[in-house]
Coordinates of C-alpha atoms in Angstrom, one line a residue:
M1 CA 14.5 -18.1 3.2
F2 CA 16.6 -14.9 3.4
F3 CA 13.4 -12.9 3.7
E4 CA 11.8 -15.1 6.4
H5 CA 15.0 -15.5 8.5
T6 CA 16.5 -12.1 8.1
M7 CA 14.2 -9.4 6.6
R8 CA 10.9 -10.4 8.2
P9 CA 12.2 -10.3 11.8
L10 CA 13.6 -6.8 11.1
L11 CA 10.4 -5.6 9.6
F12 CA 8.3 -7.0 12.3
R13 CA 10.3 -5.1 14.9
L14 CA 9.8 -1.7 13.2
G15 CA 7.8 0.9 15.1
G16 CA 7.9 -1.2 18.2
G17 CA 6.2 -4.0 16.4
D18 CA 3.4 -1.9 14.8
P19 CA 2.5 -3.6 11.5
E20 CA 1.3 -0.3 9.9
A21 CA 4.6 1.3 10.7
A22 CA 6.4 -1.6 8.9
H23 CA 4.0 -1.3 6.0
H24 CA 4.7 2.4 5.4
W25 CA 8.5 1.9 5.9
T26 CA 8.4 -0.8 3.3
L27 CA 6.4 1.3 0.8
R28 CA 8.8 4.2 1.2
R29 CA 11.8 2.0 0.3
L30 CA 9.9 0.4 -2.6
A31 CA 9.0 3.9 -3.9
T32 CA 12.7 4.8 -3.8
L33 CA 13.6 1.5 -5.5
A34 CA 11.0 2.2 -8.2
R35 CA 13.1 5.2 -9.3
R36 CA 16.2 3.1 -9.9
P37 CA 16.0 1.2 -13.2
A38 CA 19.2 -0.7 -12.7
A39 CA 18.0 -2.1 -9.4
L40 CA 14.7 -3.0 -10.9
A41 CA 16.4 -4.9 -13.7
L42 CA 18.4 -7.0 -11.2
L43 CA 15.2 -7.9 -9.3
R44 CA 13.4 -8.8 -12.5
R45 CA 16.2 -11.2 -13.4
R46 CA 15.8 -12.9 -10.0
Y47 CA 12.0 -13.0 -9.6
A48 CA 10.3 -12.7 -13.0
V49 CA 8.5 -15.8 -14.2
A50 CA 7.1 -16.0 -17.7
A51 CA 3.7 -17.8 -17.7
S52 CA 1.5 -15.6 -19.8
R53 CA -2.3 -16.0 -20.2
T54 CA -5.2 -13.9 -21.4
V55 CA -8.2 -13.5 -19.1
F56 CA -11.3 -11.3 -19.7
G57 CA -9.4 -9.8 -22.7
V58 CA -6.3 -8.8 -20.8
R59 CA -2.9 -10.4 -21.2
F60 CA -1.1 -11.2 -17.9
P61 CA 2.7 -12.0 -18.0
N62 CA 2.1 -14.4 -15.2
P63 CA -1.0 -15.3 -13.1
V64 CA 0.1 -14.1 -9.7
G65 CA -1.0 -10.6 -8.8
L66 CA -0.6 -8.1 -5.9
A67 CA -4.0 -7.8 -4.1
A68 CA -5.5 -4.4 -3.4
G69 CA -4.5 -2.9 -0.1
L70 CA -0.8 -3.1 -0.2
D71 CA -0.2 -0.1 -2.4
K72 CA -3.5 1.8 -2.2
D73 CA -2.1 5.0 -3.7
G74 CA 0.2 3.5 -6.2
V75 CA 3.4 5.0 -4.7
A76 CA 5.7 2.1 -5.6
L77 CA 4.1 0.8 -8.9
P78 CA 7.3 0.0 -10.9
A79 CA 8.7 -2.1 -8.0
W80 CA 5.9 -4.7 -8.0
P81 CA 6.6 -6.2 -11.4
A82 CA 10.3 -6.4 -10.5
L83 CA 9.3 -8.5 -7.5
G84 CA 7.7 -11.0 -9.8
F85 CA 4.0 -9.9 -9.8
G86 CA 2.2 -10.5 -13.1
F87 CA -0.3 -7.8 -12.3
V88 CA -0.9 -5.1 -9.7
E89 CA -4.2 -4.0 -8.1
V90 CA -4.1 -0.5 -6.6
G91 CA -6.6 0.9 -4.1
T92 CA -9.1 0.4 -2.7
V93 CA -9.5 4.1 -3.8
T94 CA -12.5 6.3 -2.9
W95 CA -13.8 9.5 -4.6
H96 CA -13.1 11.5 -1.5
P97 CA -9.7 11.3 0.3
Q98 CA -10.1 9.8 3.7
P99 CA -7.9 8.9 6.7
G100 CA -9.5 5.6 7.4
N101 CA -10.3 4.3 10.9
E102 CA -8.4 5.1 14.0
R103 CA -5.1 3.4 14.8
P104 CA -4.2 0.8 15.8
R105 CA -6.0 -0.9 12.9
L106 CA -3.7 -3.6 11.6
F107 CA -2.7 -6.7 13.7
R108 CA -0.4 -9.7 13.0
L109 CA -1.4 -13.2 14.0
P110 CA 1.9 -14.9 13.3
A111 CA 1.1 -18.4 14.6
S112 CA -1.8 -18.5 12.2
G113 CA -0.1 -16.8 9.3
A114 CA -2.8 -14.2 9.4
L115 CA -3.6 -10.5 9.7
I116 CA -6.6 -8.6 11.0
N117 CA -7.3 -5.2 9.5
R118 CA -9.8 -2.5 10.0
M119 CA -8.1 0.1 7.9
G120 CA -11.3 1.6 6.5
F121 CA -10.2 2.5 3.0
N122 CA -7.5 5.0 4.0
N123 CA -6.3 6.6 0.8
A124 CA -5.5 9.9 -0.9
G125 CA -8.5 9.8 -3.2
A126 CA -9.2 9.2 -6.8
R127 CA -7.8 12.4 -8.1
E128 CA -4.4 11.8 -6.4
L129 CA -4.3 8.2 -7.8
A130 CA -5.2 9.3 -11.3
A131 CA -2.4 11.9 -11.2
R132 CA 0.1 9.3 -10.0
L133 CA -0.9 6.7 -12.6
A134 CA -0.6 9.3 -15.3
A135 CA 2.9 10.3 -14.1
V136 CA 4.1 6.7 -13.9
G137 CA 2.9 5.8 -17.4
P138 CA 2.5 2.2 -18.7
L139 CA 3.8 -0.7 -16.7
P140 CA 5.0 -4.1 -18.1
V141 CA 2.0 -5.7 -16.3
P142 CA -1.7 -4.9 -16.1
V143 CA -2.9 -2.5 -13.5
G144 CA -6.2 -3.1 -11.8
V145 CA -8.0 -0.4 -9.8
S146 CA -10.1 -1.3 -6.8
L147 CA -13.0 1.1 -6.3
G148 CA -14.8 1.6 -3.0
K149 CA -17.4 3.9 -1.5
S150 CA -16.3 7.0 0.5
K151 CA -17.3 6.8 4.1
V152 CA -19.0 10.2 4.0
T153 CA -21.2 9.2 1.1
P154 CA -24.6 7.9 2.0
L155 CA -25.5 4.4 0.7
A156 CA -28.2 6.0 -1.4
D157 CA -25.5 8.0 -3.3
A158 CA -23.1 5.1 -3.6
V159 CA -23.5 4.6 -7.4
E160 CA -22.4 8.2 -8.2
D161 CA -19.5 7.9 -5.7
Y162 CA -18.2 4.8 -7.4
A163 CA -18.9 6.2 -10.9
S164 CA -17.0 9.4 -10.2
S165 CA -13.9 7.5 -9.4
Y166 CA -14.4 5.2 -12.4
R167 CA -14.8 8.1 -14.8
L168 CA -11.6 9.7 -13.6
L169 CA -9.5 6.5 -13.5
R170 CA -10.9 4.7 -16.5
E171 CA -8.0 5.5 -18.9
H172 CA -5.4 4.4 -16.3
G173 CA -6.7 0.9 -15.4
D174 CA -6.6 -2.3 -17.4
Y175 CA -9.5 -3.7 -15.2
F176 CA -11.6 -2.4 -12.3
A177 CA -12.6 -4.2 -9.2
V178 CA -15.8 -3.1 -7.5
N179 CA -15.1 -3.6 -3.8
V180 CA -18.5 -4.1 -2.1
S181 CA -17.3 -6.5 0.5
S182 CA -14.9 -4.8 2.9
P183 CA -16.2 -5.3 6.5
N184 CA -14.5 -2.0 7.6
T185 CA -16.8 0.6 6.0
P186 CA -20.3 0.8 7.6
G187 CA -23.0 -0.5 5.4
L188 CA -20.7 -1.3 2.4
R189 CA -21.5 -5.0 2.3
K190 CA -25.2 -4.1 1.7
L191 CA -24.1 -3.3 -1.9
Q192 CA -23.7 -7.0 -2.5
D193 CA -27.5 -7.2 -2.3
R194 CA -29.1 -7.9 -5.6
G195 CA -30.9 -4.6 -6.3
L196 CA -28.1 -2.3 -5.1
L197 CA -25.4 -4.3 -7.0
D198 CA -27.5 -4.2 -10.1
A199 CA -27.7 -0.4 -10.1
L200 CA -24.0 -0.2 -9.4
L201 CA -23.0 -2.4 -12.3
E202 CA -25.4 -0.7 -14.6
A203 CA -23.5 2.5 -14.0
L204 CA -20.0 1.0 -14.2
V205 CA -19.8 -1.8 -16.8
G206 CA -18.6 -0.3 -20.1
D207 CA -15.4 -0.5 -22.2
K208 CA -13.1 -1.7 -19.5
P209 CA -13.4 -5.1 -17.7
V210 CA -15.3 -4.7 -14.4
L211 CA -15.1 -7.4 -11.7
V212 CA -17.0 -7.7 -8.4
K213 CA -15.0 -8.5 -5.2
I214 CA -17.2 -10.5 -2.8
A215 CA -17.0 -11.5 0.8
P216 CA -16.3 -15.1 1.9
D217 CA -19.1 -14.7 4.5
L218 CA -21.9 -14.8 1.9
T219 CA -24.2 -17.8 1.8
D220 CA -24.3 -19.9 -1.4
E221 CA -27.7 -18.3 -2.2
A222 CA -26.2 -14.8 -1.9
V223 CA -23.2 -15.7 -4.0
A224 CA -25.6 -17.1 -6.7
D225 CA -27.5 -13.8 -6.6
V226 CA -24.3 -11.9 -7.1
L227 CA -23.3 -14.1 -10.1
Q228 CA -26.7 -13.6 -11.7
V229 CA -26.4 -9.8 -11.4
C230 CA -22.8 -10.0 -12.8
T231 CA -24.0 -12.1 -15.7
D232 CA -27.0 -9.9 -16.4
R233 CA -25.0 -6.7 -16.3
G234 CA -22.0 -7.9 -18.3
A235 CA -19.4 -8.0 -15.5
A236 CA -16.1 -9.4 -16.7
G237 CA -15.5 -11.6 -13.6
V238 CA -15.4 -12.0 -9.8
I239 CA -12.7 -11.6 -7.2
A240 CA -13.1 -14.2 -4.5
T241 CA -12.6 -13.4 -1.7
N242 CA -12.2 -10.4 0.5
T243 CA -11.4 -10.7 4.2
T244 CA -13.7 -12.6 6.6
L245 CA -15.4 -11.7 9.9
S246 CA -15.0 -15.4 10.9
R247 CA -12.3 -16.3 13.4
D248 CA -12.3 -20.0 12.6
G249 CA -8.9 -21.7 12.2
L250 CA -6.8 -19.4 14.4
A251 CA -4.0 -20.9 16.4
P252 CA -4.4 -20.9 20.2
A253 CA -1.4 -18.5 20.5
D254 CA -3.4 -15.9 18.5
A255 CA -6.5 -16.2 20.6
P256 CA -5.9 -12.8 22.3
R257 CA -6.2 -11.1 18.9
A258 CA -9.4 -12.8 17.9
A259 CA -11.6 -10.2 19.6
E260 CA -10.1 -7.4 17.4
A261 CA -12.7 -6.0 15.0
G262 CA -11.9 -6.1 11.3
G263 CA -11.4 -8.6 8.5
L264 CA -9.2 -11.6 8.8
S265 CA -6.9 -12.6 6.0
G266 CA -4.2 -15.3 5.5
R267 CA -4.0 -19.0 6.1
P268 CA -7.3 -19.5 8.0
L269 CA -9.1 -18.2 5.0
A270 CA -7.6 -20.6 2.5
A271 CA -10.3 -23.4 2.6
R272 CA -13.2 -21.0 2.5
A273 CA -11.7 -19.0 -0.4
R274 CA -11.3 -22.3 -2.4
E275 CA -15.0 -23.2 -1.6
V276 CA -16.2 -19.9 -2.9
V277 CA -14.0 -20.1 -6.1
A278 CA -15.3 -23.6 -6.7
F279 CA -18.9 -22.6 -6.3
I280 CA -18.5 -19.7 -8.7
H281 CA -16.8 -21.9 -11.3
R282 CA -19.5 -24.6 -11.0
H283 CA -22.3 -22.0 -11.5
A284 CA -20.7 -19.6 -14.0
G285 CA -17.9 -21.6 -15.7
D286 CA -15.7 -19.5 -18.0
A287 CA -18.4 -16.9 -18.4
L288 CA -17.2 -15.2 -15.2
P289 CA -13.5 -15.8 -14.7
V290 CA -12.3 -15.7 -11.0
I291 CA -9.3 -14.0 -9.5
G292 CA -8.7 -16.2 -6.4
V293 CA -7.4 -14.6 -3.3
G294 CA -7.3 -15.7 0.3
G295 CA -4.9 -17.9 2.2
I296 CA -2.0 -18.3 -0.2
T297 CA 1.0 -18.9 2.0
H298 CA 2.6 -21.7 -0.1
P299 CA 2.8 -22.4 -3.8
D300 CA 0.4 -25.3 -3.4
D301 CA -2.3 -22.9 -2.1
A302 CA -2.1 -21.0 -5.4
A303 CA -2.4 -24.3 -7.3
R304 CA -5.5 -25.3 -5.3
L305 CA -7.2 -22.1 -6.1
R306 CA -6.3 -22.6 -9.8
D307 CA -7.7 -26.2 -9.6
A308 CA -10.9 -24.8 -8.0
G309 CA -11.4 -22.6 -11.0
A310 CA -9.3 -19.4 -10.7
P311 CA -7.1 -18.7 -13.7
L312 CA -5.5 -15.8 -11.7
V313 CA -4.6 -15.4 -8.1
Q314 CA -3.5 -12.6 -5.8
L315 CA -1.3 -12.3 -2.7
Y316 CA -1.5 -10.0 0.2
T317 CA -0.9 -11.6 3.6
G318 CA 1.3 -14.4 2.2
F319 CA 3.6 -11.7 0.8
I320 CA 3.8 -10.0 4.2
Y321 CA 5.0 -13.3 5.8
H322 CA 7.0 -14.9 3.0
G323 CA 8.2 -12.1 0.7
P324 CA 8.9 -12.1 -3.1
A325 CA 10.1 -15.7 -3.0
L326 CA 6.5 -16.8 -2.6
V327 CA 5.5 -14.8 -5.6
R328 CA 8.1 -16.5 -7.8
A329 CA 7.4 -19.9 -6.4
A330 CA 3.6 -19.5 -6.9
A331 CA 4.1 -18.3 -10.5
R332 CA 6.3 -21.3 -11.2
R333 CA 3.8 -23.7 -9.7
L334 CA 1.0 -22.3 -11.8
A335 CA 3.2 -22.4 -14.9
A336 CA 3.9 -26.1 -14.5

């Protein structure tokens, strides 16, 4: 409650209400916090929840992770486990550094508990991330690395673009997420098509678990195609789901933001995320474990994704609105 009543109003006013300004301000403070072991220890005592499980060969201290996008360049890595996360996914990282799309590119929809973003994979590039991960060293939780395609790379050369990042980062990640579903890089979602995805996974699947992150906007037939490719190529699992192009479920107060281009995340995505997770679990069972992400704004949302078939879940938008208390509460709910 302290976060929602005190911290969130302050954060939401930063930069004249610019969400990206608040995002960078928060990351800078967390990066400073990450260099203070005593402070991290205090936070761990408050937020850590022990609920370990092993999924796709990786042990997770608890099943609630930080989704890709919040700490793209890994600048605050030691802080996330102290805030209760059982794993951390950095990125999405691209082979070439890139600034992303023009600002403004991140919008709050508070009545809906949602965000719209069209960030465009803004990140410092795979080389910078590899150097930072090497400097930080091992964390007490697994680190996932979300890989994306550089905007300057033609779709025909996408496989080598992803593979270049993977080769450089392979020793630093406990698992790798292949992001072929962001709506904010032109043409990227075409990589979910059967032939293109097959070529991509053929190049990437190896000694580390590789998961495919899919869009909630795919038809059941398209999801089934993705699952078949994942099975054929030995992918370790699926992340469901990325942001959506749909604007269904928005509160009337947020209607003026509905026309903003980009992917919608948060509470309106909850039902569709559960549907996709359940579909994957029905069709693939335990052969393709699912990391469920989308619409977790209450501990019960995490439990519903688990019950739909996701042994692990991730937070992004829910963390923005509810802070680390939601991480702890969701982990406790899943441990029950």
